[in-house]
Tab-separated table of C-alpha atoms in Angstrom:
chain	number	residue	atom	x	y	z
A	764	UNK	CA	-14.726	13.508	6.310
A	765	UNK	CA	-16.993	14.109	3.106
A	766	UNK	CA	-18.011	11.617	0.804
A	767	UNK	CA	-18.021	13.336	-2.711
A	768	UNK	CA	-18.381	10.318	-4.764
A	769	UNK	CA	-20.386	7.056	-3.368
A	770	UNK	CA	-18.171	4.269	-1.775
A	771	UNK	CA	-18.672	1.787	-4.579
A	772	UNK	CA	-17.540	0.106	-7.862
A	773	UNK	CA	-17.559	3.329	-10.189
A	774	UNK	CA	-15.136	0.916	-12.423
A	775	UNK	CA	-18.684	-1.422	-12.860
A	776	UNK	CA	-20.318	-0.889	-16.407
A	777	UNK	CA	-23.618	1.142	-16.117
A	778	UNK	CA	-22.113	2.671	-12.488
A	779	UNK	CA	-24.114	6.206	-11.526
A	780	UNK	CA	-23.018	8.818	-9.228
A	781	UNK	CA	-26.417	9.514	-7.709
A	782	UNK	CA	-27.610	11.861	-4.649
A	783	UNK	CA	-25.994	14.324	-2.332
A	784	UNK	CA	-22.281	14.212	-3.872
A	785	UNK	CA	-20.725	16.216	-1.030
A	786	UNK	CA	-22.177	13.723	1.625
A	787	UNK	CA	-23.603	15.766	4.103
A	788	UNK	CA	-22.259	16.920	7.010
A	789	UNK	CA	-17.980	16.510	7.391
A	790	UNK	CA	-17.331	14.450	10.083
A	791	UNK	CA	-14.898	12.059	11.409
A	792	UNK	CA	-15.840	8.135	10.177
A	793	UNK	CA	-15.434	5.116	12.810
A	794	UNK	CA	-12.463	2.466	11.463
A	795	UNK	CA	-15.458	-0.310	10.788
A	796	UNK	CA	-16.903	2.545	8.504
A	797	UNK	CA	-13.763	3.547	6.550
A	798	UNK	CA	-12.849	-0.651	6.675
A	799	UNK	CA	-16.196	-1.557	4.646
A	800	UNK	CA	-15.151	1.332	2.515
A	801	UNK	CA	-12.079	0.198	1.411
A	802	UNK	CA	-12.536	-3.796	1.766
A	803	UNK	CA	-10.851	-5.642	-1.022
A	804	UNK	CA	-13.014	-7.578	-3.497
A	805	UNK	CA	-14.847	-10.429	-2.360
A	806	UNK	CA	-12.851	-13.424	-4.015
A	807	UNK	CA	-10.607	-11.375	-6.244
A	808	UNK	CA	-7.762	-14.105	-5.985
A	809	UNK	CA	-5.195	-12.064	-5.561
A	810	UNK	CA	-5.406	-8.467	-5.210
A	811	UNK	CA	-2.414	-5.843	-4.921
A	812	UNK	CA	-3.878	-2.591	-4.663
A	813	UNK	CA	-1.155	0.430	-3.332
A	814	UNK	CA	-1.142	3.322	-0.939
A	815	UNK	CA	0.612	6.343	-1.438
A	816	UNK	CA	0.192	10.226	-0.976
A	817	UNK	CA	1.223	13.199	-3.090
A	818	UNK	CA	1.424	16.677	-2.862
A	819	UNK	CA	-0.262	19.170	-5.496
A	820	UNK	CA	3.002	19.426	-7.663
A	821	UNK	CA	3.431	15.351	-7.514
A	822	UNK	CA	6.001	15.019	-5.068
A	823	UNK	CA	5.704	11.469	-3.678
A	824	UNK	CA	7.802	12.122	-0.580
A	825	UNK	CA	9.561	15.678	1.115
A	826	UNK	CA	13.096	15.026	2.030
A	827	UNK	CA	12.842	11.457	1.464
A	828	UNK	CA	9.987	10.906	4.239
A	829	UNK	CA	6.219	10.922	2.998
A	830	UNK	CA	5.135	12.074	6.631
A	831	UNK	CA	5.416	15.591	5.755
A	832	UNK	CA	2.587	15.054	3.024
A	833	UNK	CA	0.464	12.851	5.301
A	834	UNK	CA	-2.468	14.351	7.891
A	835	UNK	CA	-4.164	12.475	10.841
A	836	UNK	CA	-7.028	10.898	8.230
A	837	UNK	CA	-4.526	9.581	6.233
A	838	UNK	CA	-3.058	8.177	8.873
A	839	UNK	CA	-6.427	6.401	9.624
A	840	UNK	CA	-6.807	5.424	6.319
A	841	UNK	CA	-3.272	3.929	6.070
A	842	UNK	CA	-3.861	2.129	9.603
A	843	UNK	CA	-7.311	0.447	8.005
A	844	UNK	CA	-5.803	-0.542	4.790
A	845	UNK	CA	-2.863	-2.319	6.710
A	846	UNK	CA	-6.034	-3.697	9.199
A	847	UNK	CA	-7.548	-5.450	5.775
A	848	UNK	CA	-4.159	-6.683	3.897
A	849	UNK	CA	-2.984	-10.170	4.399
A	850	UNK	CA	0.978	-8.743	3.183
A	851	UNK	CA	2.197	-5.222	3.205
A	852	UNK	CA	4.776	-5.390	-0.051
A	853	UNK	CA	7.531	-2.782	0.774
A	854	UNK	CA	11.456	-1.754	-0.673
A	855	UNK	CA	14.477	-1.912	1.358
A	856	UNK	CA	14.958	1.794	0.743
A	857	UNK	CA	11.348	2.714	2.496
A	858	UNK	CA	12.283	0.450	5.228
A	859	UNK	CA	15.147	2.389	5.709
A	860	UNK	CA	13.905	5.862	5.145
A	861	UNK	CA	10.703	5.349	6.818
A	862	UNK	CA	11.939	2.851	10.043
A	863	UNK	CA	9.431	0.279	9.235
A	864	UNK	CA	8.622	-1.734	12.419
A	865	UNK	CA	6.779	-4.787	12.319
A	866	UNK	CA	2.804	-4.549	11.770
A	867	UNK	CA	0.737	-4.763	15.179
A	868	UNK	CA	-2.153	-6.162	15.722
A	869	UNK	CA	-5.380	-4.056	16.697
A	870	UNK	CA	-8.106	-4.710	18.303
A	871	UNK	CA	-10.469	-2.595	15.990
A	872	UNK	CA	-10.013	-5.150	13.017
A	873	UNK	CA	-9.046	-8.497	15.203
A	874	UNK	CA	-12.796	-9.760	14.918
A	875	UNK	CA	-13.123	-8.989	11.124
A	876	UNK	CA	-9.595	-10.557	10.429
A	877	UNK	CA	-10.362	-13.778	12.203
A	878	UNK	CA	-13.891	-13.471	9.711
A	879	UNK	CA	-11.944	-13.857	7.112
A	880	UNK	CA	-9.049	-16.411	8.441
A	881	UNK	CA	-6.687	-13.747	8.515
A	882	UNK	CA	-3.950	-13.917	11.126
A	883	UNK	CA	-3.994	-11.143	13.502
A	884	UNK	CA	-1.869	-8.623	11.831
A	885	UNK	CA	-0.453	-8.952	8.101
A	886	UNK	CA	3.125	-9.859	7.225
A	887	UNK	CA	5.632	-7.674	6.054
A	888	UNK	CA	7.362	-8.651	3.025
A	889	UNK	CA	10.460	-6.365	1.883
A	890	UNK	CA	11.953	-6.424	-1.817
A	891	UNK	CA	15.369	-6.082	-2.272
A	892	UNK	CA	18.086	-7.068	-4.620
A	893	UNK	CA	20.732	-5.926	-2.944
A	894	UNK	CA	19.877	-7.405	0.112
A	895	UNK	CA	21.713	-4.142	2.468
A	896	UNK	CA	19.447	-4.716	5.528
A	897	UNK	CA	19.874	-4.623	9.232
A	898	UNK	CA	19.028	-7.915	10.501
A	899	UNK	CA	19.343	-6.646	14.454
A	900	UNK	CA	16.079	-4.299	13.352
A	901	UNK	CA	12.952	-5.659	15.075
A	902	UNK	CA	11.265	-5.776	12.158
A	903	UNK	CA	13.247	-8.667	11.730
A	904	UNK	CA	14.205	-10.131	15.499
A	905	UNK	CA	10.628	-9.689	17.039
A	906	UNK	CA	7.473	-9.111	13.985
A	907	UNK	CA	4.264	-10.788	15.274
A	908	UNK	CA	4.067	-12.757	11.756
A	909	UNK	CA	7.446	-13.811	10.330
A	910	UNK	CA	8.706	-10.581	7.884
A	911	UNK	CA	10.006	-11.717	4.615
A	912	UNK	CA	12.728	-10.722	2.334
A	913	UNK	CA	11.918	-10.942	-1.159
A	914	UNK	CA	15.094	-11.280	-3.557
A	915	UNK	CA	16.283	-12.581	-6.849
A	916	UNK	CA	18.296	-15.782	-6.909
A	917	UNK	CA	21.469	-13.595	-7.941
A	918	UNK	CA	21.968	-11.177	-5.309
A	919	UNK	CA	25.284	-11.295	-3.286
A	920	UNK	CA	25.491	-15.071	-1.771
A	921	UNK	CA	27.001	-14.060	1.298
A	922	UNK	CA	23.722	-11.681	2.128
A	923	UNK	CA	21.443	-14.546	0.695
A	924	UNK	CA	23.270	-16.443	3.637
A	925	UNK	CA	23.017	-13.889	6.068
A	926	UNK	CA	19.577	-13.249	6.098
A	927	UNK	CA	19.329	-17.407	6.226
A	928	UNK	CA	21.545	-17.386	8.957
A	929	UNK	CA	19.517	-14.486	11.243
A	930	UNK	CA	16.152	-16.571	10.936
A	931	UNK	CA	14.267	-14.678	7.997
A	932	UNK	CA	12.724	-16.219	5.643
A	933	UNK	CA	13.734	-15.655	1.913
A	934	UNK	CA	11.918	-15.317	-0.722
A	935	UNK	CA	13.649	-16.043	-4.520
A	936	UNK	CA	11.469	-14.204	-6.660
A	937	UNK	CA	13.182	-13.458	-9.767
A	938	UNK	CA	16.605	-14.831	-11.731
A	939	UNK	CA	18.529	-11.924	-11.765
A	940	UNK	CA	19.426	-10.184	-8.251
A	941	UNK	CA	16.376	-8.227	-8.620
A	942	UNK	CA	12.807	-9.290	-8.183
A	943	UNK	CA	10.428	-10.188	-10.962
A	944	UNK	CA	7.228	-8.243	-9.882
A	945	UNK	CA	4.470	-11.009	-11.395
A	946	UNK	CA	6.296	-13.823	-9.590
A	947	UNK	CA	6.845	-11.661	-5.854
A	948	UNK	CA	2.834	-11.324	-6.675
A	949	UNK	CA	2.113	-14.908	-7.139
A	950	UNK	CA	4.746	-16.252	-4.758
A	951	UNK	CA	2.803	-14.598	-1.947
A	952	UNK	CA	-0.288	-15.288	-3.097
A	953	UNK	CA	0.546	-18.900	-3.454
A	954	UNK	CA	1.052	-18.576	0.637
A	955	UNK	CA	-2.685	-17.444	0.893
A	956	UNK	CA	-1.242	-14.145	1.154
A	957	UNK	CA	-4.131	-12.799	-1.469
A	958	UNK	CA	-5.217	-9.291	0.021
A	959	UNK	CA	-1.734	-7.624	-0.717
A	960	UNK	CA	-0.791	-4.334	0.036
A	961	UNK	CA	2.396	-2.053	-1.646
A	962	UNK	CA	3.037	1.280	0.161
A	963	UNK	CA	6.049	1.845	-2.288
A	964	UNK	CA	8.460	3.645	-2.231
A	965	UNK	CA	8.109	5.235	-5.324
A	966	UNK	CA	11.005	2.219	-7.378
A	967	UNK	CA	8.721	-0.225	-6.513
A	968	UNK	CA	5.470	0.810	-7.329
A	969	UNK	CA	7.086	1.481	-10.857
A	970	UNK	CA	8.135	-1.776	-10.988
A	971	UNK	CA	4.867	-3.218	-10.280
A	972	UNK	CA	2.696	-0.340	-12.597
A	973	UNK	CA	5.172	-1.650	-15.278
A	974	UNK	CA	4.455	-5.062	-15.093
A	975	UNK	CA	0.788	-4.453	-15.343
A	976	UNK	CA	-0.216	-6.294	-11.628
A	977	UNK	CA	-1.508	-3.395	-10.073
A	978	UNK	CA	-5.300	-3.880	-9.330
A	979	UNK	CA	-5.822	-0.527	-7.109
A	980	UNK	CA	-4.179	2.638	-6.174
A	981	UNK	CA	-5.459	4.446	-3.158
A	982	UNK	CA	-3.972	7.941	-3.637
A	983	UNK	CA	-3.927	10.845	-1.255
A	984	UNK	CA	-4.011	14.316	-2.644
A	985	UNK	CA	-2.262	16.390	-0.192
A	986	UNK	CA	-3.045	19.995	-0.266
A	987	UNK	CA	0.678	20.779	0.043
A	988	UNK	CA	3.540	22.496	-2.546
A	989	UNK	CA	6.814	21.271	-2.176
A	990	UNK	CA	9.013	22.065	-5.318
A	991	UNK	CA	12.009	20.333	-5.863
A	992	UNK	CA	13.286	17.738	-7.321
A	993	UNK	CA	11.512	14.715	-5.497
A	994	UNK	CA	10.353	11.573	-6.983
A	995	UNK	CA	6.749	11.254	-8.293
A	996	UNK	CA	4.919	8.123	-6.538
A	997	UNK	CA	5.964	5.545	-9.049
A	998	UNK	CA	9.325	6.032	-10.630
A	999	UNK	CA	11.331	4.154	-13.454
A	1000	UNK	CA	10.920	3.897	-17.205
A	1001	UNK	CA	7.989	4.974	-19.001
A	1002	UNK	CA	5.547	2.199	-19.924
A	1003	UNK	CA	4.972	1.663	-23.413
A	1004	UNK	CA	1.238	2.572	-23.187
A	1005	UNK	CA	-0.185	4.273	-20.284
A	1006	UNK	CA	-2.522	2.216	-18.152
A	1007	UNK	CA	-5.679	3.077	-17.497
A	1008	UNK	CA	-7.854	3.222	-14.099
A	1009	UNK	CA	-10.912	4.090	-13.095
A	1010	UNK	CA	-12.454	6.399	-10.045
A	1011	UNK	CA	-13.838	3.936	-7.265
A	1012	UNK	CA	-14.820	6.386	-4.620
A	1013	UNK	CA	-13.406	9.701	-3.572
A	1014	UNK	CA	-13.154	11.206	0.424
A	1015	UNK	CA	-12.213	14.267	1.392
A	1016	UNK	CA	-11.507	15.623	4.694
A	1017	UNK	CA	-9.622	19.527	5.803
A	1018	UNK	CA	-8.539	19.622	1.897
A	1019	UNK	CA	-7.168	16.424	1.569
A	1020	UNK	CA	-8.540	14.179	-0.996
A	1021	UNK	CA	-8.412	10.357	-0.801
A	1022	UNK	CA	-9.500	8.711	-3.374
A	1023	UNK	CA	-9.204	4.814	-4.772
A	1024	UNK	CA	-8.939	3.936	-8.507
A	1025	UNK	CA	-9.158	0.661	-10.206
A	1026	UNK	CA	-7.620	-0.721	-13.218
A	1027	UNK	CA	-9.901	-0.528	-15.726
């Protein structure tokens, strides 16, 4: 892996990119290297940054899977940011399309999680208003931290009572059947679930764009072409004004480029 841009703030007023911007000599980083590289803010309060990957023509995703964009580093980098997040933040369709089981715990990023009174793997909290989910998954019957279901008070009361009834918690976060993005933020946070993490799909992280709580978007550029007609990363209407972020730090490894930008 090359470092073309440092591994700091480049968001900070008066930030330089200084010295050797291809970073020497391409080779593979430890997990504590790539973890101090993409460690949240200290004290941020709460801090929902995203992962996703796209391919040169902005597909988010080739026949509804992102794992035909993805490479080995990404991988890596997708296991670390999960190793740092107190709450992955995911929709029922990605659960589905993806086969989310629950987050493990790893012994790479046990010592650094206990440093910061983390539990030993971070919960997984799925947004849905329709609330179509398969309880029997073990996502559900057998996560290492409880998974929760994140729903507005007017989804379908029998699946509000379902989900009650197989032992998950529920989270109302919003009115209507659908969630309200700013309160699923501050609803986890208020469970000291700060360090949050979205990894889409592509609805979602529309949803949250829109509403103007997305902190950080760690985006990998895959060198791929897919054509078609798949969804960009985030998806839904347009926002009124376009929001603007800023570069943080930019890797690259076998033509991949991984980069992290902050709201500005």
């Amino acid at each position: 892996m090359r470092q073309l841009f440092p591994v700091t703030d480049m968001t900070a007023p008066n930030a330089q990119v200084s010295g050797d911007r291809t970073g020497g000599t391409d080779r593979e980083w430890s997990l504590d290297e790539l973890a101090d590289a993409y460690a949240y803010p200290e004290d941020p309060g709460v801090w929902l940054r995203a992962n996703m990957v796209s391919s040169l023509d902005g597909a988010g995703q080739h026949e509804g899977r992102s794992q035909p964009l993805s490479s080995e580093t990404d991988m890596r980098i997708f296991g670390t940011l999960r190793g740092l997040a107190d709450v992955v933040v995911v929709g029922a369709e990605t659960v589905r399309q993806e086969g989310y089981r629950p987050a493990r715990a790893r012994d790479a990023f046990a010592a650094r999680r206990a440093a910061a009174g983390q539990g030993p793997a971070p919960a997984i909290a799925v947004v849905t208003a329709s609330l179509d989910l398969d309880l029997s998954l073990p996502l559900f019957t057998s996560p290492l931290v409880p998974t929760l279901v994140l729903t507005g008070a007017g989804a379908p009361a029998e699946r509000i009572a379902a989900v009650r009834d197989a032992g998950v918690e529920l989270v109302l976060a919003g009115d209507g059947a659908g969630v309200d993005p700013a309160r699923a933020v501050a609803l986890l946070a208020g469970r000291g679930l700060r360090r949050q993490l979205t990894e889409g799909g592509p609805r979602l992280l529309g949803q949250f764009a829109a509403a103007g709580v997305l902190d950080e978007l760690c985006l990998t550029l895959s060198p791929t072409m897919t054509a078609g007609e798949a969804q960009r990363i985030a998806h839904g209407p347009s926002l009124a004004h376009p929001t603007r972020f800023g570069l943080a730090s930019l890797l690259e490894q076998d033509g991949f480029l991984f980069s992290r930008y902050r709201r500005i």
